[in-house]
Short mmCIF file of C-alpha atoms (C1' of nucleotides) in Angstrom, two decimals:
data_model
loop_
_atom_site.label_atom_id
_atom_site.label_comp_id
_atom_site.label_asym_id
_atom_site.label_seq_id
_atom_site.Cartn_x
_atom_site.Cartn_y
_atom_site.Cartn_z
CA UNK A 1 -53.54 32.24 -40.29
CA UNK A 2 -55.39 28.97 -39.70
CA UNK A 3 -54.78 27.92 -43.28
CA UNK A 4 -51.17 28.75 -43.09
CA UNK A 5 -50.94 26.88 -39.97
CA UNK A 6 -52.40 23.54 -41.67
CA UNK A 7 -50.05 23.77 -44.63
CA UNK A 8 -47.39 24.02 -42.26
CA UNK A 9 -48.69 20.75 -40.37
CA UNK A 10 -49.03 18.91 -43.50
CA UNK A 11 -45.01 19.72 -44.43
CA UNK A 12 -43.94 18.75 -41.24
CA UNK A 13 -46.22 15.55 -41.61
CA UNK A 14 -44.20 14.83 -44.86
CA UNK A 15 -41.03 15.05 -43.32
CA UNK A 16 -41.77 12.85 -40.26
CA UNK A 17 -42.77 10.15 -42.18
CA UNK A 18 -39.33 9.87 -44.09
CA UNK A 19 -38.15 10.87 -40.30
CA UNK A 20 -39.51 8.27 -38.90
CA UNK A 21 -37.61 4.98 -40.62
CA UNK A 22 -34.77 6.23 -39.01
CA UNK A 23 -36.79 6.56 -35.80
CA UNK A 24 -37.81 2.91 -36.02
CA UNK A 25 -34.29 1.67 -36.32
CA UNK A 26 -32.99 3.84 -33.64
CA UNK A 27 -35.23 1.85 -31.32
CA UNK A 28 -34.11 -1.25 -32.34
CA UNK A 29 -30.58 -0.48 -31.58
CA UNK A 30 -31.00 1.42 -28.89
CA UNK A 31 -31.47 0.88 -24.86
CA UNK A 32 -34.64 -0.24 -23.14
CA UNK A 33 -36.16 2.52 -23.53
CA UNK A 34 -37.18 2.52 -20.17
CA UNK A 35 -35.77 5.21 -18.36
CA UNK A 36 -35.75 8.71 -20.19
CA UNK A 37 -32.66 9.19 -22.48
CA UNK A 38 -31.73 12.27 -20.71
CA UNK A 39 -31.81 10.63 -17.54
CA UNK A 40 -29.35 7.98 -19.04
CA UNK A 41 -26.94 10.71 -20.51
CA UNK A 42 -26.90 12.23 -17.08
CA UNK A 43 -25.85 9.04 -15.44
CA UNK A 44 -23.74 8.29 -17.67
CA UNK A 45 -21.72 11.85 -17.26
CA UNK A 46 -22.35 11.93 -13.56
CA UNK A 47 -20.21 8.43 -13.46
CA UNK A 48 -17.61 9.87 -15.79
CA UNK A 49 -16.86 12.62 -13.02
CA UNK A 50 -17.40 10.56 -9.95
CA UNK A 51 -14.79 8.01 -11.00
CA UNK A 52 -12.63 11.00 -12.18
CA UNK A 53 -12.55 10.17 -15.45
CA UNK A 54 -13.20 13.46 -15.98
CA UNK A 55 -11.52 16.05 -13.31
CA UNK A 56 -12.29 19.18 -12.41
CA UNK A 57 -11.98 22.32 -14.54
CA UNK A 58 -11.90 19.68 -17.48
CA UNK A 59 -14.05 20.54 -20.07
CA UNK A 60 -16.87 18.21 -21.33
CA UNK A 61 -18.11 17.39 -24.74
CA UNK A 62 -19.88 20.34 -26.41
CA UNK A 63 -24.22 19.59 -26.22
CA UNK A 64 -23.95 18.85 -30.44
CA UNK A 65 -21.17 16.12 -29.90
CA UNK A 66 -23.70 14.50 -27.02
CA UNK A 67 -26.62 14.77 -29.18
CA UNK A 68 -24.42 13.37 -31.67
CA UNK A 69 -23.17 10.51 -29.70
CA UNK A 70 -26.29 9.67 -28.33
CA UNK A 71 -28.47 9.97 -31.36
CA UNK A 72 -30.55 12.38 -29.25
CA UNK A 73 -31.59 15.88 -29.32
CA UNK A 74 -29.68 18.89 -28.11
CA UNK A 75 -32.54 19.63 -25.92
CA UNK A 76 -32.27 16.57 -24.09
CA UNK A 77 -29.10 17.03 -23.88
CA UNK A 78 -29.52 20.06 -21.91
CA UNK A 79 -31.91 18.81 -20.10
CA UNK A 80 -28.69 16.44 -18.99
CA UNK A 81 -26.30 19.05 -18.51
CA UNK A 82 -28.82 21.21 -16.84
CA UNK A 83 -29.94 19.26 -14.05
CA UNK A 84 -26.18 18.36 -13.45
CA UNK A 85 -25.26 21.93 -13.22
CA UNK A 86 -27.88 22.53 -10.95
CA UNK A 87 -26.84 19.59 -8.88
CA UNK A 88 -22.87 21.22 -8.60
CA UNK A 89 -20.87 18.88 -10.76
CA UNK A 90 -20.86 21.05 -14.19
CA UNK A 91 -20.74 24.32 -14.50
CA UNK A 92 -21.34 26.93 -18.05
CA UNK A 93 -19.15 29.08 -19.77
CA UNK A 94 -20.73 31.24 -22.07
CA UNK A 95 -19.06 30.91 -25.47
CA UNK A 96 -16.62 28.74 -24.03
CA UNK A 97 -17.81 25.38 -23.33
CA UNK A 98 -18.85 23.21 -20.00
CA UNK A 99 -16.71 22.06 -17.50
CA UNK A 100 -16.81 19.92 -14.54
CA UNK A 101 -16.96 21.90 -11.09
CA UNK A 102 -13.74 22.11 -9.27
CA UNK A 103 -15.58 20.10 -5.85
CA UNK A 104 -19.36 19.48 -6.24
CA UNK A 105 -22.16 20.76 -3.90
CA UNK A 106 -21.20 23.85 -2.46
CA UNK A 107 -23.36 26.10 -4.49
CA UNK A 108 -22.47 29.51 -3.00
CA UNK A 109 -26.03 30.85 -2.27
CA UNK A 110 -26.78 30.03 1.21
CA UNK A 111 -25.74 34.01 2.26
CA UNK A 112 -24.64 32.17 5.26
CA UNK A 113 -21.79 33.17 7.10
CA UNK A 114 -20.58 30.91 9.89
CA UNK A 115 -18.63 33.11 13.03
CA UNK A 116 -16.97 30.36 15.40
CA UNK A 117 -16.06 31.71 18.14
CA UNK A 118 -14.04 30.60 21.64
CA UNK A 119 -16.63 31.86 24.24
CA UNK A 120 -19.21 34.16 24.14
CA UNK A 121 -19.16 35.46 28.06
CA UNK A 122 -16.29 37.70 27.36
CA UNK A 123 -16.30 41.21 27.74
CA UNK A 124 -15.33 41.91 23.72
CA UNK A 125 -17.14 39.62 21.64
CA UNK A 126 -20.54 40.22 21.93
CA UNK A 127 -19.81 43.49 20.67
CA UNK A 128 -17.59 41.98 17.82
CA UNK A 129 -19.98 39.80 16.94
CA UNK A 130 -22.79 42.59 16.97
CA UNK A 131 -20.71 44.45 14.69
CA UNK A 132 -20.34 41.54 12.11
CA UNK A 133 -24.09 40.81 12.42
CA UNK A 134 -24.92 44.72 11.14
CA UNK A 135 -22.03 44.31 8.31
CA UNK A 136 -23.38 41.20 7.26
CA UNK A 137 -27.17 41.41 7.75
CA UNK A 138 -26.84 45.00 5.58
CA UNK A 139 -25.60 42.94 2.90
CA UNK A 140 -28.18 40.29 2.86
CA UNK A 141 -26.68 37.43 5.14
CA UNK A 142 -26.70 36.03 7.92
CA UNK A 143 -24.45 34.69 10.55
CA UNK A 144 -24.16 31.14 11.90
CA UNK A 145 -22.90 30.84 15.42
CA UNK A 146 -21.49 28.48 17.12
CA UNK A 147 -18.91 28.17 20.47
CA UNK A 148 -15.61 25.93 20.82
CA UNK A 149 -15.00 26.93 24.53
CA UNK A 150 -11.20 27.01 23.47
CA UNK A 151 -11.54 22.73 22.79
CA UNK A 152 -10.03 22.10 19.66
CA UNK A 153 -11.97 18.73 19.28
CA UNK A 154 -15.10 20.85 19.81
CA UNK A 155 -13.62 23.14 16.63
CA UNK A 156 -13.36 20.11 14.85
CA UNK A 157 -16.86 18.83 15.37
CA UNK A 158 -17.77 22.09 14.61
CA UNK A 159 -15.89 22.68 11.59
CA UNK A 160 -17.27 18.96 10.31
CA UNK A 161 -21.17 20.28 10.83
CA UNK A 162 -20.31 23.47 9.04
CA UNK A 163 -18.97 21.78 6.31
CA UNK A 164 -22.40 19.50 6.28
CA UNK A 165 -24.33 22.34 6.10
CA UNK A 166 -24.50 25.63 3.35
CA UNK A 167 -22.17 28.42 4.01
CA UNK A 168 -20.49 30.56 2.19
CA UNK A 169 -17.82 31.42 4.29
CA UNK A 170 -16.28 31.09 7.59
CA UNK A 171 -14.87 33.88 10.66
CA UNK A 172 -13.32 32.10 12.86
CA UNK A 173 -11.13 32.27 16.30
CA UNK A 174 -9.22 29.10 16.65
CA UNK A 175 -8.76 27.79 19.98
CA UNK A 176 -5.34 27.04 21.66
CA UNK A 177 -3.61 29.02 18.64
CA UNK A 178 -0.12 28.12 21.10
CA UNK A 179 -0.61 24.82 20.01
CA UNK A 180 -0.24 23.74 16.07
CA UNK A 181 -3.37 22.93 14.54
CA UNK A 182 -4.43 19.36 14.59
CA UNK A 183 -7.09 19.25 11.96
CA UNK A 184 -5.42 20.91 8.59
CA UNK A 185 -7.24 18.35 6.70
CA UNK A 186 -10.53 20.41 7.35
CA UNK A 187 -9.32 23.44 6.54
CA UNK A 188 -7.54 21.89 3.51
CA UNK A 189 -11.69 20.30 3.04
CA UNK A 190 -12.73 24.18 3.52
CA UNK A 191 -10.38 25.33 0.51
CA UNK A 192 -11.55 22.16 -1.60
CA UNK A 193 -15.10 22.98 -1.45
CA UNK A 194 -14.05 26.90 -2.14
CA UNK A 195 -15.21 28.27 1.24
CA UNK A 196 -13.42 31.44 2.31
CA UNK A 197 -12.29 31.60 5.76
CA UNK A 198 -10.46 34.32 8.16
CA UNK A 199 -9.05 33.91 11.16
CA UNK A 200 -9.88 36.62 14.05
CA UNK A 201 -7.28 36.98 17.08
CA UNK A 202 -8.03 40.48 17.50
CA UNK A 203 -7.26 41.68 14.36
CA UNK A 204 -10.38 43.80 13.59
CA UNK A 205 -9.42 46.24 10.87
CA UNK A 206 -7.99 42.93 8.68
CA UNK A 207 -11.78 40.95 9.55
CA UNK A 208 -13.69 43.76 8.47
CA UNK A 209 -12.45 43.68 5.18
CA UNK A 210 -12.04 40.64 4.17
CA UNK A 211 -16.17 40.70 5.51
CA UNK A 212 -17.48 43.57 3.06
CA UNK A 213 -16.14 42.19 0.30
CA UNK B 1 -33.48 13.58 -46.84
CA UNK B 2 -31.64 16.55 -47.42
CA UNK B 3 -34.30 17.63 -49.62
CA UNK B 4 -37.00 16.85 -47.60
CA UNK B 5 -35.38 19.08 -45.29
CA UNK B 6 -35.07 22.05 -47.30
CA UNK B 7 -38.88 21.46 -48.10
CA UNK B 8 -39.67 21.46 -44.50
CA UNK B 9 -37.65 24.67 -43.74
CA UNK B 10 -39.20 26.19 -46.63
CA UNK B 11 -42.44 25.40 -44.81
CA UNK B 12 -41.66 26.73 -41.52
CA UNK B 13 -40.81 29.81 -42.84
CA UNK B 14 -43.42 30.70 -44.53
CA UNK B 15 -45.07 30.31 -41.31
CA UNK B 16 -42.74 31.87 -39.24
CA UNK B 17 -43.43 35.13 -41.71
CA UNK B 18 -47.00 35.11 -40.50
CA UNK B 19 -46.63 34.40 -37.09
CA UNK B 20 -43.62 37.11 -36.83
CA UNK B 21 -46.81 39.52 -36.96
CA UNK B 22 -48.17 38.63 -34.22
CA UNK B 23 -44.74 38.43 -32.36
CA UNK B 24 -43.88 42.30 -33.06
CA UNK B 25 -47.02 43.56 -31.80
CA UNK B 26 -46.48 41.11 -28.55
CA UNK B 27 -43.22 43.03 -28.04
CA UNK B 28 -44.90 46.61 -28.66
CA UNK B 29 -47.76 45.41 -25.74
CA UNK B 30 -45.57 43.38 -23.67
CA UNK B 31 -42.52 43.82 -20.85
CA UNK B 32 -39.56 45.56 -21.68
CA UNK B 33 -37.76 42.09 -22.53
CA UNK B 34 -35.19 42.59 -20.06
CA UNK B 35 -35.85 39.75 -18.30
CA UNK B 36 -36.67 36.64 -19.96
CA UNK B 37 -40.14 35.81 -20.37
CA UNK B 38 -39.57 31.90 -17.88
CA UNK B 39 -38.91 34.00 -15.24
CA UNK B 40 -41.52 36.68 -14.92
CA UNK B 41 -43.87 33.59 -15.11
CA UNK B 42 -42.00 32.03 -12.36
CA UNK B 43 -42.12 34.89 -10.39
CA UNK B 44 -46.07 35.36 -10.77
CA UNK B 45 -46.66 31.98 -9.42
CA UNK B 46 -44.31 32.22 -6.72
CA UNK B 47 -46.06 35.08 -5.62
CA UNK B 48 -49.31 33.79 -5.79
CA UNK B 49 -47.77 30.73 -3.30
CA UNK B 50 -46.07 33.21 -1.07
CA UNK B 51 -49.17 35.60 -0.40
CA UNK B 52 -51.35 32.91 0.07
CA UNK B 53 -53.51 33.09 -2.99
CA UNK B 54 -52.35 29.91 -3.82
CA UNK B 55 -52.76 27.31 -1.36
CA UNK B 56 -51.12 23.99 -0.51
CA UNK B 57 -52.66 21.68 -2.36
CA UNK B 58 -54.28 23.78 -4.63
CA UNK B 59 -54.51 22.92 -8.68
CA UNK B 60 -52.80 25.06 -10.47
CA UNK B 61 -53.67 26.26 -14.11
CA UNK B 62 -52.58 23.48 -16.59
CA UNK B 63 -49.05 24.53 -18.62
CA UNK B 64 -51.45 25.18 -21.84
CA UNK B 65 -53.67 27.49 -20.11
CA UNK B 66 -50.29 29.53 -18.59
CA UNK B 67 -49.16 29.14 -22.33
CA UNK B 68 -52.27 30.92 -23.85
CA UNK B 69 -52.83 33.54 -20.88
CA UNK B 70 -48.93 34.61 -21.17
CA UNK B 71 -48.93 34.51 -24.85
CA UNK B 72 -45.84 32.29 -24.54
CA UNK B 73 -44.74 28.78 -25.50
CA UNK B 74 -45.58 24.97 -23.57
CA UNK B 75 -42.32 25.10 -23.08
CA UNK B 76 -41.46 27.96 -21.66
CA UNK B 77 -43.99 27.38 -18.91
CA UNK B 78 -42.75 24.29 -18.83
CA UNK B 79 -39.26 25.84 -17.32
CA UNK B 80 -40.75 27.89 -15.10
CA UNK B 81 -42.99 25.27 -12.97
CA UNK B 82 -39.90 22.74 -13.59
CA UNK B 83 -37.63 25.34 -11.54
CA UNK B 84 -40.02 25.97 -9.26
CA UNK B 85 -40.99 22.29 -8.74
CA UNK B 86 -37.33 21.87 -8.47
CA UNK B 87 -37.46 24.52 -5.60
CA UNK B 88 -40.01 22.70 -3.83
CA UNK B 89 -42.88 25.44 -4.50
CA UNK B 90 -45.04 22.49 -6.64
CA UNK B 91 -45.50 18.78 -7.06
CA UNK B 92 -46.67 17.23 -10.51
CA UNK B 93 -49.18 14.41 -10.67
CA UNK B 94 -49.15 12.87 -14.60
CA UNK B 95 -51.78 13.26 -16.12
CA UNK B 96 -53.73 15.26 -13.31
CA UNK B 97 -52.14 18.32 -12.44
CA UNK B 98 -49.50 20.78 -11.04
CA UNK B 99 -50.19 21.29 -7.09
CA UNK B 100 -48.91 23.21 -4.45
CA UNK B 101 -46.66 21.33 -2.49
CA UNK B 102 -47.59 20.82 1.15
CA UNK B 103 -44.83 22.33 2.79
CA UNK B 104 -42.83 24.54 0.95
CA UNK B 105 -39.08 24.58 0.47
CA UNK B 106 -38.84 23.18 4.09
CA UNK B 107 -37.24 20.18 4.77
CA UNK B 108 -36.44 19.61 8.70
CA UNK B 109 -33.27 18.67 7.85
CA UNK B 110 -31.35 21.95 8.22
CA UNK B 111 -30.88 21.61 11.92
CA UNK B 112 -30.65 25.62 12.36
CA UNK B 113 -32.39 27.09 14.74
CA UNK B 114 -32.83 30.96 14.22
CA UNK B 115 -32.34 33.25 16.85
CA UNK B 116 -33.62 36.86 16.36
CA UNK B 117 -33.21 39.59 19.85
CA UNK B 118 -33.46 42.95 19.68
CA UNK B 119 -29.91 43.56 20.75
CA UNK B 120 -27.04 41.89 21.44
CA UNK B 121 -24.93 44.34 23.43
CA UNK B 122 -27.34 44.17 26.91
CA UNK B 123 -25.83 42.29 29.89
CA UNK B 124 -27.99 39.66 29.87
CA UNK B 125 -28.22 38.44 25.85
CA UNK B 126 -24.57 37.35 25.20
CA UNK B 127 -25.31 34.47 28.48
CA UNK B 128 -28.99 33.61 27.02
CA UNK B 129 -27.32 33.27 24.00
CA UNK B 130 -24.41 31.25 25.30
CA UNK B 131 -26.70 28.82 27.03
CA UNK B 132 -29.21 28.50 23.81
CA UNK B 133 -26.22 27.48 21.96
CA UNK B 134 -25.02 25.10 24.61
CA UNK B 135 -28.30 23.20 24.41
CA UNK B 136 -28.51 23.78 20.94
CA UNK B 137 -24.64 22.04 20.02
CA UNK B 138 -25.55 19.11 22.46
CA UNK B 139 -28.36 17.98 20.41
CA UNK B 140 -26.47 18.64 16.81
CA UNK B 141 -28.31 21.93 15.93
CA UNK B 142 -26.51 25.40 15.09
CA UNK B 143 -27.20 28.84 15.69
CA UNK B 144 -28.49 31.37 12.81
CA UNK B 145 -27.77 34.78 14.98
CA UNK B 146 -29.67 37.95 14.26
CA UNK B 147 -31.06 41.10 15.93
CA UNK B 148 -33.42 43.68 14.83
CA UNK B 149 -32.30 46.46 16.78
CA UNK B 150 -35.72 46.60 18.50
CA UNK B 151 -37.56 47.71 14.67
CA UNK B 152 -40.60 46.20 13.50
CA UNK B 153 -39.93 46.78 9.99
CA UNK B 154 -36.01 44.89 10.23
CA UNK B 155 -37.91 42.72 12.30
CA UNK B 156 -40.34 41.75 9.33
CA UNK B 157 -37.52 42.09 6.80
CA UNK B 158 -35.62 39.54 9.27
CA UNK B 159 -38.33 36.89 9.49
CA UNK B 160 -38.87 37.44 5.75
CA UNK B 161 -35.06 36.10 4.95
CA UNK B 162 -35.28 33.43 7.25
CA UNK B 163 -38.39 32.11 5.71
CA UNK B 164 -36.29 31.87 2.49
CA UNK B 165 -33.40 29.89 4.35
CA UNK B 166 -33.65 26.62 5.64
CA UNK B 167 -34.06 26.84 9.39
CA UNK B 168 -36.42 24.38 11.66
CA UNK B 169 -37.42 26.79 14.98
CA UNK B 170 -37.12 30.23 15.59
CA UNK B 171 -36.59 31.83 18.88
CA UNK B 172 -37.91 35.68 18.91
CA UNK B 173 -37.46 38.14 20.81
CA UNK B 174 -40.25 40.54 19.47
CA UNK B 175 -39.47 44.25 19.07
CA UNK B 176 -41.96 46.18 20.43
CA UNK B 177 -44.44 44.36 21.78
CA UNK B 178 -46.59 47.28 23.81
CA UNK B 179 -47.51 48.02 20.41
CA UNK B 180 -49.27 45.53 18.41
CA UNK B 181 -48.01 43.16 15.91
CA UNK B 182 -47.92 44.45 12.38
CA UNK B 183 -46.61 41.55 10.26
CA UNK B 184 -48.45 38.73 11.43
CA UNK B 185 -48.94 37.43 7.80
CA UNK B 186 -45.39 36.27 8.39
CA UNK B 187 -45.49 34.36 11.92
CA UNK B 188 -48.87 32.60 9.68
CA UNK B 189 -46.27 32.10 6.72
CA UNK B 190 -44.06 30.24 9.76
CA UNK B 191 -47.11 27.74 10.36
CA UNK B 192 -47.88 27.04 7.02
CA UNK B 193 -44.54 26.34 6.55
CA UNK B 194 -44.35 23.94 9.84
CA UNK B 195 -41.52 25.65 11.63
CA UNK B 196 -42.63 26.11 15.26
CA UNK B 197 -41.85 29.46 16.75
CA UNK B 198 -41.37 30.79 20.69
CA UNK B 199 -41.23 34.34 21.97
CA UNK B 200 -38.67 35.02 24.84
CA UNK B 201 -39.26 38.29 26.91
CA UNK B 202 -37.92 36.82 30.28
CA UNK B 203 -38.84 33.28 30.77
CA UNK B 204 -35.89 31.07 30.26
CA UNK B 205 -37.57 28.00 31.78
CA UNK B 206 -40.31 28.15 29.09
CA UNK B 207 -37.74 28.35 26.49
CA UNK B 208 -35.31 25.75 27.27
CA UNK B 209 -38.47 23.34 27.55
CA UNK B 210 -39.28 24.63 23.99
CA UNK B 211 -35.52 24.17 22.82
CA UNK B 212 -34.68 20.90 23.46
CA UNK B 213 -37.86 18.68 22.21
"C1'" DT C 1 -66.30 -1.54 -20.56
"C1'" DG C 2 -64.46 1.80 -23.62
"C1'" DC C 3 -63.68 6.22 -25.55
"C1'" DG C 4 -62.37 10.94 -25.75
"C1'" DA C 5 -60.66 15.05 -23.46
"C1'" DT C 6 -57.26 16.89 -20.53
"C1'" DT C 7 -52.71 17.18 -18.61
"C1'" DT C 8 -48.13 16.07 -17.75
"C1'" DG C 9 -43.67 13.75 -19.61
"C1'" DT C 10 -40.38 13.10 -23.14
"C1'" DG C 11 -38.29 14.19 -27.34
"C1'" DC C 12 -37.48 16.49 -31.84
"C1'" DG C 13 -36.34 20.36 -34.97
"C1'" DT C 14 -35.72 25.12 -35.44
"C1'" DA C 15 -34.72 30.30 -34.75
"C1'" DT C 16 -32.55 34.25 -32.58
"C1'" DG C 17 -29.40 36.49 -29.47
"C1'" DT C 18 -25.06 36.90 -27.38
"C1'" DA C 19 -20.52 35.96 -25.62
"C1'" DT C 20 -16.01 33.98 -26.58
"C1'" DA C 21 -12.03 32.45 -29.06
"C1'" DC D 1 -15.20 38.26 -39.43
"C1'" DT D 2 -16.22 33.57 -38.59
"C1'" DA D 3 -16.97 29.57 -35.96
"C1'" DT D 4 -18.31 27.66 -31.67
"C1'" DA D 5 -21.29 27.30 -27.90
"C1'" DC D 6 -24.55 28.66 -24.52
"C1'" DA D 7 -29.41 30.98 -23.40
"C1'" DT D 8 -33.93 31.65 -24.53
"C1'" DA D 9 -37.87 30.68 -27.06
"C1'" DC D 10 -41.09 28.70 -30.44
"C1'" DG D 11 -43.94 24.90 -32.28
"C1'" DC D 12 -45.00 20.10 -32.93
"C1'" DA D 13 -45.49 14.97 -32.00
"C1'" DC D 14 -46.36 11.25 -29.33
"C1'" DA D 15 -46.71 8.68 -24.93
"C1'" DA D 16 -48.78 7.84 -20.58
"C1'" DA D 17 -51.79 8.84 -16.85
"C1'" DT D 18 -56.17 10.50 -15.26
"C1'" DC D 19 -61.02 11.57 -15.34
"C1'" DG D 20 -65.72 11.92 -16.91
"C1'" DC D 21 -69.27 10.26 -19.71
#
DNA sequence: TGCGATTTGTGCGTATGTATA
DNA sequence: CTATACATACGCACAAATCGC
């Protein structure tokens, strides 16, 4: 085993010596060298998508073309592509190919559920909200509460901290319904970042379902 | 260069036949393979942090001493501490070691403040409730709502989800506290983990001090 | 002071499996 | 069936930082 092992050194010795003239001239070419190339790739994608270059759902360069372009290995490569998926703004297709995330950093793990509610002093919705907590908590999430007392520049606050923080979805009961809704754009932000939200006006049957699922 | 190549290959597999040995019987003692072999690694060290065994600050073993003990590859320990250094569970110092981070995952940036009762259908809970979130909106922090239907065990399961999430206080009310507490490897797991804790059975001055600092 | 051993960081080349087009 | 592409895994090389002697 140990022999086998040194013969196998001393062929891959062989071949990174003719390897390595190419190495040498890569250098001179190439960057700095003082940030990691992976780290250069990444920034270099990562500016491709933030100036919209590339949009979403567009799909990237496969990890051989980078490694190709860059004169680096597909590992590194990945190690690119990986931390940038991680991060929100790619994400995998299996067999298919990478593409850029439709809006970056909601990552849809938080098992956070935010229920927004007019008042809580009412007769009904402690128990409404008692019966969401039990739906959601036996399906591993939790609910995020927070009060508007029927102010619609209180939902809007609201709304704008929610959409700070990690949720996956949204139950809300917008106040002053009589009146048209002055802040569309953060709904419209709500859809962008792909978080689900129902409205509740009494409609309990309707919530329910769109909860379990 | 192409025939250096073809040498090289030639190389590595003859190697490869000799090593592919040792791989079969690996898969005869081993897991079942379901899951890949990263991740049960990842999961063993997690453990260790989350029971404890493993302290903060604590050396862990070096990547080629996980390599040899798991029978498995640098870099596939490699993957595993990088997630879980990713996750906040460890820290990396070059050419000294992989440590337990001081303070796992938590951040004190989430700005939730969990709020665990045993019910919230009682006359009184929906108004504490109200007013915690009052206080609790005035000074930018949200509510993360949950009950535990006055059971230890959802109670422990409870605490045990939050500790995952990203909260920075947690305001208990403890289910059944004639009897003695049977989990209190978790409130521990809440100091380690710096999130400060108070118990409300009834004294709402105490508790709004405790709230709003 | 230096030198070697250890340990992490980066990068390369390869192999196998699997899903998709 | 083949080609493409991602996921996991292996092994090796070299660099840089750290520590002990």
């Amino acid at each position: 085993m140990i022999l086998l092992y040194k013969r196998y050194k001393l062929c891959h010795a062989v071949f990174m010596e003719a390897s390595k003239v190419k190495d040498i001239k890569e250098k001179e070419i190439g960057d700095t060298m003082k940030e990691p190339k992976f780290s250069r790739l990444k920034e270099d994608i990562k500016a491709k998508i933030v100036h919209s270059e590339w949009k979403a759902g567009d799909k990237i360069p496969s990890e051989n073309m980078f490694a190709a372009q860059y004169h680096i290995s597909r590992q590194t490569v990945r190690k690119a592509i990986g931390e940038l998926t991680e991060e929100g703004y790619l994400y995998a297709e299996h067999g298919r190919g990478t593409f850029v995330s439709e809006r970056t950093i909601h990552t849809r793990t938080s098992k956070n559920i935010a229920v927004v509610t007019t008042y809580l002093s009412d007769y009904i919705f402690p128990r409404l909200i008692q019966g969401i907590e039990q739906v959601l908590t036996a399906n591993g999430y939790s609910i995020m509460l927070k009060t508007t007392r029927n102010s619609r520049a209180a939902e809007a606050r609201c709304m704008e901290e929610l959409l700070s923080k990690d949720i996956d979805g949204l139950i809300i009961e917008p106040s002053k319904t009589q009146i048209s809704c002055r802040h569309t754009s953060l709904y419209d932000q709500m859809d962008e970042y792909g978080i689900p939200y129902v409205f509740i006006q009494g409609y309990f049957e309707q919530m329910k379902k769109n909860l379990t699922c």
